[in-house]
Short mmCIF file of C-alpha atoms and ligand atoms in Angstrom, two decimals:
data_model
loop_
_atom_site.label_atom_id
_atom_site.label_comp_id
_atom_site.label_asym_id
_atom_site.label_seq_id
_atom_site.Cartn_x
_atom_site.Cartn_y
_atom_site.Cartn_z
CA UNK A 1 18.15 -0.72 39.40
CA UNK A 2 20.36 -1.55 36.45
CA UNK A 3 22.21 -0.15 33.50
CA UNK A 4 20.38 0.59 30.26
CA UNK A 5 21.99 0.96 26.84
CA UNK A 6 20.01 3.57 24.91
CA UNK A 7 20.81 3.54 21.19
CA UNK A 8 19.84 6.84 19.54
CA UNK A 9 19.72 8.38 23.01
CA UNK A 10 20.75 11.86 21.82
CA UNK A 11 17.64 12.13 19.64
CA UNK A 12 14.20 13.55 20.35
CA UNK A 13 12.51 10.61 22.07
CA UNK A 14 15.79 9.08 23.28
CA UNK A 15 16.88 12.17 25.23
CA UNK A 16 13.52 12.42 27.02
CA UNK A 17 13.68 8.72 27.80
CA UNK A 18 17.19 9.07 29.28
CA UNK A 19 15.76 11.66 31.69
CA UNK A 20 13.02 9.27 32.83
CA UNK A 21 15.43 6.36 33.33
CA UNK A 22 17.88 8.50 35.29
CA UNK A 23 15.09 9.91 37.44
CA UNK A 24 13.87 6.37 38.12
CA UNK A 25 17.31 5.39 39.44
CA UNK A 26 18.79 3.61 36.40
CA UNK A 27 22.23 4.24 34.93
CA UNK A 28 22.26 5.17 31.26
CA UNK A 29 24.79 4.45 28.51
CA UNK A 30 24.06 6.17 25.19
CA UNK A 31 25.28 5.13 21.75
CA UNK A 32 24.57 7.64 18.98
CA UNK A 33 26.39 8.64 15.78
CA UNK A 34 24.80 12.11 15.98
CA UNK A 35 23.58 11.83 12.37
CA UNK A 36 20.29 13.46 13.40
CA UNK A 37 21.06 14.93 16.82
CA UNK A 38 23.60 16.87 18.88
CA UNK A 39 25.63 15.93 21.92
CA UNK A 40 24.25 19.07 23.58
CA UNK A 41 20.98 17.19 24.21
CA UNK A 42 22.85 14.80 26.52
CA UNK A 43 24.51 17.67 28.40
CA UNK A 44 21.00 19.01 28.96
CA UNK A 45 19.77 15.61 30.13
CA UNK A 46 22.56 15.78 32.73
CA UNK A 47 21.56 19.35 33.62
CA UNK A 48 17.90 18.32 34.14
CA UNK A 49 18.67 15.24 36.21
CA UNK A 50 21.95 16.16 37.91
CA UNK A 51 23.22 12.72 36.83
CA UNK A 52 25.88 11.52 34.43
CA UNK A 53 25.29 9.88 31.06
CA UNK A 54 28.00 7.64 29.63
CA UNK A 55 28.21 8.57 25.95
CA UNK A 56 29.74 6.66 23.03
CA UNK A 57 29.75 8.60 19.77
CA UNK A 58 29.63 5.59 17.50
CA UNK A 59 27.65 4.02 14.73
CA UNK A 60 25.49 1.07 15.71
CA UNK A 61 26.67 -0.77 12.59
CA UNK A 62 30.25 -0.68 13.92
CA UNK A 63 30.53 -4.15 15.47
CA UNK A 64 33.83 -3.39 17.23
CA UNK A 65 32.42 -0.26 18.89
CA UNK A 66 29.30 -2.16 19.91
CA UNK A 67 31.38 -4.97 21.37
CA UNK A 68 33.44 -2.46 23.32
CA UNK A 69 30.31 -0.93 24.87
CA UNK A 70 29.14 -4.31 26.14
CA UNK A 71 32.66 -5.16 27.36
CA UNK A 72 33.05 -1.88 29.28
CA UNK A 73 29.55 -1.82 30.78
CA UNK A 74 27.39 -4.44 32.39
CA UNK A 75 24.27 -3.75 30.34
CA UNK A 76 21.06 -5.15 31.84
CA UNK A 77 18.72 -4.10 29.04
CA UNK A 78 18.65 -2.22 25.74
CA UNK A 79 16.26 0.45 24.49
CA UNK A 80 16.72 0.73 20.75
CA UNK A 81 15.81 4.12 19.23
CA UNK A 82 18.65 4.53 16.72
CA UNK A 83 17.46 4.65 13.14
CA UNK A 84 16.61 6.89 10.22
CA UNK A 85 13.00 8.03 10.38
CA UNK A 86 11.99 10.38 7.55
CA UNK A 87 9.26 8.73 5.48
CA UNK A 88 9.78 10.80 2.31
CA UNK A 89 13.56 10.41 2.40
CA UNK A 90 13.15 6.64 2.79
CA UNK A 91 11.31 6.56 -0.56
CA UNK A 92 14.21 8.46 -2.19
CA UNK A 93 16.95 6.43 -0.46
CA UNK A 94 15.55 2.95 0.27
CA UNK A 95 18.94 1.24 0.42
CA UNK A 96 20.28 3.70 3.00
CA UNK A 97 17.21 3.15 5.16
CA UNK A 98 17.24 -0.64 4.97
CA UNK A 99 21.01 -0.71 5.43
CA UNK A 100 21.09 1.59 8.45
CA UNK A 101 18.00 0.40 10.29
CA UNK A 102 18.30 -3.34 9.60
CA UNK A 103 22.09 -3.77 9.76
CA UNK A 104 22.29 -1.60 12.85
CA UNK A 105 19.75 -3.83 14.56
CA UNK A 106 21.61 -6.99 13.50
CA UNK A 107 24.90 -5.73 14.92
CA UNK A 108 23.17 -4.73 18.16
CA UNK A 109 21.37 -8.08 18.53
CA UNK A 110 24.59 -10.01 17.87
CA UNK A 111 26.44 -8.01 20.54
CA UNK A 112 23.59 -8.59 22.99
CA UNK A 113 23.67 -12.31 22.34
CA UNK A 114 27.41 -12.43 22.90
CA UNK A 115 27.06 -10.51 26.15
CA UNK A 116 24.06 -12.57 27.32
CA UNK A 117 21.79 -9.51 27.46
CA UNK A 118 18.19 -10.59 26.92
CA UNK A 119 15.95 -7.62 27.57
CA UNK A 120 15.03 -5.36 24.68
CA UNK A 121 12.64 -2.50 24.04
CA UNK A 122 12.22 -1.46 20.42
CA UNK A 123 10.93 1.83 18.96
CA UNK A 124 8.26 0.67 16.61
CA UNK A 125 5.58 2.84 15.11
CA UNK A 126 1.87 3.10 14.39
CA UNK A 127 2.99 3.10 10.76
CA UNK A 128 3.00 -0.75 10.97
CA UNK A 129 -0.83 -0.66 10.88
CA UNK A 130 -0.53 0.32 7.21
CA UNK A 131 -3.38 1.76 5.15
CA UNK A 132 -6.20 -0.74 5.58
CA UNK A 133 -6.88 -1.44 9.24
CA UNK A 134 -9.88 0.27 10.86
CA UNK A 135 -9.31 2.62 13.83
CA UNK A 136 -8.72 2.30 16.70
CA UNK A 137 -5.61 0.23 16.02
CA UNK A 138 -5.28 -2.90 18.13
CA UNK A 139 -1.97 -4.74 18.48
CA UNK A 140 -3.28 -8.01 17.01
CA UNK A 141 -4.15 -6.43 13.66
CA UNK A 142 -2.08 -7.49 10.63
CA UNK A 143 0.95 -5.27 10.00
CA UNK A 144 2.08 -3.79 6.70
CA UNK A 145 3.74 -0.68 5.37
CA UNK A 146 3.56 1.84 2.56
CA UNK A 147 7.18 3.04 2.40
CA UNK A 148 10.69 1.73 3.12
CA UNK A 149 10.84 3.39 6.55
CA UNK A 150 7.62 1.63 7.56
CA UNK A 151 8.92 -1.66 6.19
CA UNK A 152 12.02 -1.41 8.38
CA UNK A 153 9.71 -1.31 11.41
CA UNK A 154 7.58 -4.24 10.15
CA UNK A 155 10.71 -6.26 9.37
CA UNK A 156 12.49 -5.54 12.64
CA UNK A 157 9.37 -6.52 14.59
CA UNK A 158 9.33 -9.83 12.65
CA UNK A 159 13.04 -10.40 13.30
CA UNK A 160 12.57 -9.74 17.02
CA UNK A 161 9.59 -12.09 17.10
CA UNK A 162 11.74 -14.80 15.49
CA UNK A 163 14.59 -14.18 17.98
CA UNK A 164 12.12 -14.67 20.84
CA UNK A 165 10.92 -17.93 19.32
CA UNK A 166 14.52 -19.12 19.02
CA UNK A 167 15.52 -18.16 22.56
CA UNK A 168 12.88 -18.65 25.26
CA UNK A 169 14.89 -16.42 27.61
CA UNK A 170 14.67 -13.41 25.29
CA UNK A 171 12.23 -10.69 26.15
CA UNK A 172 11.16 -7.97 23.70
CA UNK A 173 8.62 -5.18 23.94
CA UNK A 174 7.94 -3.41 20.63
CA UNK A 175 6.43 -0.05 21.50
CA UNK A 176 4.30 1.28 18.66
CA UNK A 177 4.40 5.05 19.06
CA UNK A 178 1.60 7.16 17.68
CA UNK A 179 2.54 10.84 17.11
CA UNK A 180 5.05 12.03 19.73
CA UNK A 181 5.09 15.81 20.29
CA UNK A 182 5.79 18.30 23.07
CA UNK A 183 8.97 18.70 25.07
CA UNK A 184 10.35 18.42 28.59
CA UNK A 185 8.82 20.96 31.00
CA UNK A 186 12.26 22.53 31.57
CA UNK A 187 12.31 23.78 27.97
CA UNK A 188 15.85 22.39 27.72
CA UNK A 189 15.22 19.42 25.43
CA UNK A 190 12.73 18.98 22.61
CA UNK A 191 12.45 18.22 18.93
CA UNK A 192 15.15 19.81 16.78
CA UNK A 193 14.89 18.51 13.20
CA UNK A 194 17.47 19.25 10.51
CA UNK A 195 16.20 21.32 7.59
CA UNK A 196 12.52 21.70 6.72
CA UNK A 197 10.41 19.75 9.23
CA UNK A 198 8.42 16.81 7.84
CA UNK A 199 6.12 16.52 10.81
CA UNK A 200 3.28 18.78 11.83
CA UNK A 201 4.36 20.00 15.26
CA UNK A 202 7.92 21.05 14.47
CA UNK A 203 6.58 22.83 11.40
CA UNK A 204 3.98 24.73 13.43
CA UNK A 205 6.68 25.54 16.00
CA UNK A 206 8.90 27.05 13.32
CA UNK A 207 6.00 29.13 11.99
CA UNK A 208 5.39 30.33 15.56
CA UNK A 209 9.01 31.50 16.03
CA UNK A 210 8.98 33.19 12.61
CA UNK A 211 11.32 30.77 10.81
CA UNK A 212 8.63 29.69 8.33
CA UNK A 213 6.00 31.82 6.67
CA UNK A 214 2.95 29.60 7.10
CA UNK A 215 1.84 26.02 7.58
CA UNK A 216 0.54 24.05 4.60
CA UNK A 217 -2.39 21.94 5.75
CA UNK A 218 -2.17 18.82 3.60
CA UNK A 219 -5.78 18.32 2.50
CA UNK A 220 -9.14 19.38 3.93
CA UNK A 221 -11.26 16.87 2.04
CA UNK A 222 -10.63 13.77 4.14
CA UNK A 223 -13.52 11.86 5.63
CA UNK A 224 -12.99 13.40 9.09
CA UNK A 225 -15.10 15.90 11.10
CA UNK A 226 -13.35 18.98 9.66
CA UNK A 227 -11.79 17.34 6.57
CA UNK A 228 -8.18 17.47 7.85
CA UNK A 229 -6.10 14.48 8.95
CA UNK A 230 -6.70 13.06 12.42
CA UNK A 231 -3.84 11.68 14.55
CA UNK A 232 -3.19 10.46 18.07
CA UNK A 233 -0.66 12.98 19.41
CA UNK A 234 1.15 11.91 22.56
CA UNK A 235 3.37 13.98 24.86
CA UNK A 236 6.98 12.83 24.54
CA UNK A 237 7.38 12.74 28.34
CA UNK A 238 4.39 10.40 28.68
CA UNK A 239 5.94 8.32 25.89
CA UNK A 240 9.34 8.30 27.62
CA UNK A 241 7.76 7.06 30.86
CA UNK A 242 6.24 4.17 28.90
CA UNK A 243 9.79 2.91 28.22
CA UNK A 244 10.59 2.63 31.92
CA UNK A 245 7.36 0.64 32.37
CA UNK A 246 8.24 -1.55 29.37
CA UNK A 247 11.74 -2.33 30.70
CA UNK A 248 10.20 -3.32 34.03
CA UNK A 249 7.56 -5.46 32.31
CA UNK A 250 10.25 -7.18 30.21
CA UNK A 251 12.11 -8.17 33.39
CA UNK A 252 9.24 -10.47 34.31
CA UNK A 253 7.91 -11.59 30.92
CA UNK A 254 9.69 -13.52 28.17
CA UNK A 255 8.75 -13.46 24.51
CA UNK A 256 7.66 -10.80 22.01
CA UNK A 257 4.99 -8.25 22.95
CA UNK A 258 3.88 -5.34 20.74
CA UNK A 259 2.26 -2.50 22.70
CA UNK A 260 0.69 0.75 21.44
CA UNK A 261 1.74 3.98 23.12
CA UNK A 262 -0.95 6.51 22.32
CA UNK A 263 -3.69 8.40 24.09
CA UNK A 264 -6.60 6.85 22.20
CA UNK A 265 -7.81 10.33 21.13
CA UNK A 266 -7.79 11.71 17.62
CA UNK A 267 -6.96 15.38 16.95
CA UNK A 268 -7.29 17.05 13.54
CA UNK A 269 -4.70 19.33 11.94
CA UNK A 270 -6.98 22.34 12.36
CA UNK A 271 -7.65 21.49 16.01
CA UNK A 272 -3.90 21.34 16.52
CA UNK A 273 -3.40 24.72 14.82
CA UNK A 274 -6.01 26.19 17.14
CA UNK A 275 -4.53 24.62 20.27
CA UNK A 276 -1.03 25.84 19.36
CA UNK A 277 -2.33 29.33 18.60
CA UNK A 278 -3.86 29.42 22.08
CA UNK A 279 -0.58 28.26 23.65
CA UNK A 280 1.53 30.93 21.95
CA UNK A 281 -1.09 33.67 22.13
CA UNK A 282 -1.31 34.55 18.43
CA UNK A 283 -2.77 32.81 15.37
CA UNK A 284 -0.60 30.34 13.45
CA UNK A 285 -0.80 31.28 9.78
CA UNK A 286 -1.83 28.47 7.46
CA UNK A 287 -3.16 27.70 4.00
CA UNK A 288 -4.94 24.66 2.65
CA UNK A 289 -2.66 22.66 0.33
CA UNK A 290 -3.10 19.41 -1.62
CA UNK A 291 -3.00 16.08 0.20
CA UNK A 292 0.45 14.62 0.90
CA UNK A 293 1.11 11.31 -0.85
CA UNK A 294 0.79 8.29 1.42
CA UNK A 295 -1.23 10.04 4.16
CA UNK A 296 -4.27 8.37 5.67
CA UNK A 297 -7.35 10.16 7.01
CA UNK A 298 -7.33 8.91 10.58
CA UNK A 299 -4.99 7.11 12.96
CA UNK A 300 -5.43 6.55 16.69
CA UNK A 301 -4.64 3.86 19.20
CA UNK A 302 -6.56 1.44 21.25
CA UNK A 303 -4.45 2.16 24.33
CA UNK A 304 -5.84 -0.56 26.56
CA UNK A 305 -2.98 -3.08 26.34
CA UNK A 306 -0.45 -0.57 27.68
CA UNK A 307 -2.69 0.10 30.64
CA UNK A 308 -3.32 -3.57 31.29
CA UNK A 309 0.23 -4.88 30.89
CA UNK A 310 2.41 -1.90 31.74
CA UNK A 311 0.13 0.01 34.10
CA UNK A 312 0.85 2.97 31.83
CA UNK A 313 -1.42 5.63 30.38
CA UNK A 314 -0.93 9.12 28.98
CA UNK A 315 -1.63 12.00 31.39
CA UNK A 316 -0.70 15.15 29.48
CA UNK A 317 -3.33 17.12 27.57
CA UNK A 318 -3.38 18.72 24.12
CA UNK A 319 -2.98 22.04 25.93
CA UNK A 320 0.19 21.01 27.82
CA UNK A 321 1.64 19.36 24.70
CA UNK A 322 1.38 22.69 22.86
CA UNK A 323 2.56 24.79 25.82
CA UNK A 324 5.62 22.60 26.35
CA UNK A 325 6.47 22.57 22.67
CA UNK A 326 6.13 26.37 22.54
CA UNK A 327 8.34 26.82 25.62
CA UNK A 328 11.09 24.75 23.97
CA UNK A 329 10.76 26.67 20.68
CA UNK A 330 10.96 30.05 22.43
CA UNK A 331 14.03 29.07 24.41
CA UNK A 332 15.72 27.35 21.46
CA UNK A 333 14.52 29.12 18.29
CA UNK A 334 17.60 27.90 16.44
CA UNK A 335 17.62 24.41 17.89
CA UNK A 336 20.05 22.94 20.39
P1 LIG B 1 15.72 11.06 16.15
O1 LIG B 1 16.24 11.12 14.77
O2 LIG B 1 15.66 12.30 16.95
O3 LIG B 1 16.56 9.97 16.99
C1 LIG B 1 17.18 8.86 16.37
C2 LIG B 1 18.64 8.89 16.79
O4 LIG B 1 19.32 7.76 16.19
C3 LIG B 1 19.37 10.14 16.32
O5 LIG B 1 19.99 10.76 17.45
C4 LIG B 1 20.41 9.64 15.31
O6 LIG B 1 21.59 10.40 15.35
C5 LIG B 1 20.61 8.21 15.77
N1 LIG B 1 21.07 7.27 14.74
C6 LIG B 1 20.55 7.05 13.51
N2 LIG B 1 21.28 6.11 12.86
C7 LIG B 1 22.26 5.72 13.72
C8 LIG B 1 23.32 4.79 13.62
N3 LIG B 1 23.55 4.08 12.51
N4 LIG B 1 24.15 4.64 14.68
C9 LIG B 1 23.96 5.36 15.80
N5 LIG B 1 22.97 6.27 15.96
C10 LIG B 1 22.13 6.44 14.91
O7 LIG B 1 14.29 10.35 16.09
P2 LIG B 1 13.18 10.16 17.22
O8 LIG B 1 11.99 10.92 16.79
O9 LIG B 1 13.75 10.37 18.55
O10 LIG B 1 12.86 8.63 16.98
C11 LIG B 1 13.46 7.59 17.74
C12 LIG B 1 12.96 6.25 17.25
O11 LIG B 1 11.53 6.22 17.35
C13 LIG B 1 13.28 5.97 15.78
O12 LIG B 1 13.59 4.59 15.66
C14 LIG B 1 11.99 6.29 15.07
O13 LIG B 1 11.85 5.54 13.89
C15 LIG B 1 10.96 5.86 16.10
N6 LIG B 1 9.67 6.54 15.95
C16 LIG B 1 9.62 7.91 15.92
C17 LIG B 1 8.40 8.56 15.76
C18 LIG B 1 8.31 10.06 15.67
O14 LIG B 1 7.31 10.56 15.19
N7 LIG B 1 9.29 10.80 16.15
C19 LIG B 1 7.22 7.81 15.64
C20 LIG B 1 7.31 6.41 15.69
C21 LIG B 1 8.55 5.80 15.84
C1 LIG B 2 0.38 14.63 10.97
C2 LIG B 2 -0.80 15.27 10.22
C3 LIG B 2 -0.44 15.49 7.87
C4 LIG B 2 2.84 18.37 8.15
C5 LIG B 2 4.64 10.40 10.50
C6 LIG B 2 5.14 9.09 9.96
C7 LIG B 2 4.93 8.01 10.96
C8 LIG B 2 5.48 8.40 12.33
C9 LIG B 2 5.10 9.76 12.77
C10 LIG B 2 7.61 7.41 12.62
C11 LIG B 2 -1.12 14.59 8.89
C12 LIG B 2 -0.55 16.84 8.52
C13 LIG B 2 1.81 17.48 8.44
C14 LIG B 2 2.52 19.59 7.52
C15 LIG B 2 0.19 18.99 7.54
N1 LIG B 2 6.90 8.41 12.34
N2 LIG B 2 0.52 17.78 8.15
N3 LIG B 2 1.20 19.84 7.24
O1 LIG B 2 2.14 11.51 8.94
O2 LIG B 2 0.93 10.94 11.09
O3 LIG B 2 3.26 10.27 10.79
O4 LIG B 2 5.32 10.70 11.72
O5 LIG B 2 7.29 6.29 12.77
O6 LIG B 2 5.52 6.87 10.46
O7 LIG B 2 4.44 8.79 8.77
O8 LIG B 2 2.77 12.66 11.13
O9 LIG B 2 3.33 14.96 11.79
O10 LIG B 2 3.88 14.19 9.45
O11 LIG B 2 1.50 14.54 10.08
O12 LIG B 2 -0.98 19.25 7.28
O13 LIG B 2 3.39 20.40 7.20
O14 LIG B 2 -0.45 16.62 9.89
O15 LIG B 2 -1.06 15.46 6.62
O16 LIG B 2 -2.51 14.62 8.75
P1 LIG B 2 2.18 11.35 10.38
P2 LIG B 2 2.97 14.14 10.62
#
């Protein structure tokens, strides 16, 4: 089937994607500097699949380490997750974000070119739709950003587009994730953020296990059915499967192709609180707080391109997303 280099493979989405590649018969090589993850996640990937992961603890900006990986492994394709991803932190530390995310991608692309590897799947984000496009978001809409993290995604997409123009043999799928949540059904891997969670689901999960007092709902005066923010939450296992489809699509199609990975359904913060409360069997405590700077009212995907080109669509429900997240939190209240 082939050997896939997964950068950032020890992280939340990367670890779930390793499982799906291994279960589809691929070999997996992971590069991760463990700046936001633990090697334990890869041991659990091996436990779930009964297969080996080749792991390099290295920084993607380290050109010598990157070169060594391509020299020691015949890499057929790359799935590029590695990057810093906290929106608020990117506003505080723009240089760190641009330096890590952009330079890391440059070093990776240079090593791929040297090794003659021409298949690439990139972790992009719905954040590239910016503040002004109407929902549902369609891939042809203009991209923009509102913070340095978002700009790294916009810029890397542009760079990849330019690389495809320069080399007609190069094939890139930029997967624009909506809001990945949930966990593997085994309860062995899931989302394990450092410090206070920025995102809704890990925060709710920590309230549920008693690590946080209550959720702050950021605004209930948006122009949405119940006034709280609406997002397109997608189960991380569905999302992970989309990467296997994208790698297979890229084998037969050259050029740059952005593709949304979402469900196409919008869920409000209060609907999510209710769904999670049902999954864990007791109410999640919350209070209404002021809006969070930079948030938009509503974001959800037009998911038709993924279905058309990749033959992929999301199958999990809001209910299973919450149940799977809760199972992971119960089994790993203190993370991995
Ligand atoms: P994560 O932090 O769990 O995973 C990213 C991994 O990259 C981590 O394991 C981290 O240690 C590693 N990493 C960071 N810098 C590195 C470097 N210089 N060298 C080597 N490894 C490095 O995040 P995630 O949620 O799994 O996200 C994966 C990708 O998907 C990221 O690019 C993120 O921007 C993108 N994305 C995430 C979301 C989301 O909501 N989780 C949404 C859209 C896009
Ligand atoms: C979801 C909703 C909040 C926390 C972010 C990034 C985006 C992408 C995914 C990477 C919003 C509300 C949240 C809380 C709350 N990441 N909320 N209380 O903002 O859609 O997207 O993560 O690419 O780039 O911006 O996700 O989970 O932070 O918020 O009320 O404690 O939950 O206001 O409506 P978001 P989120």
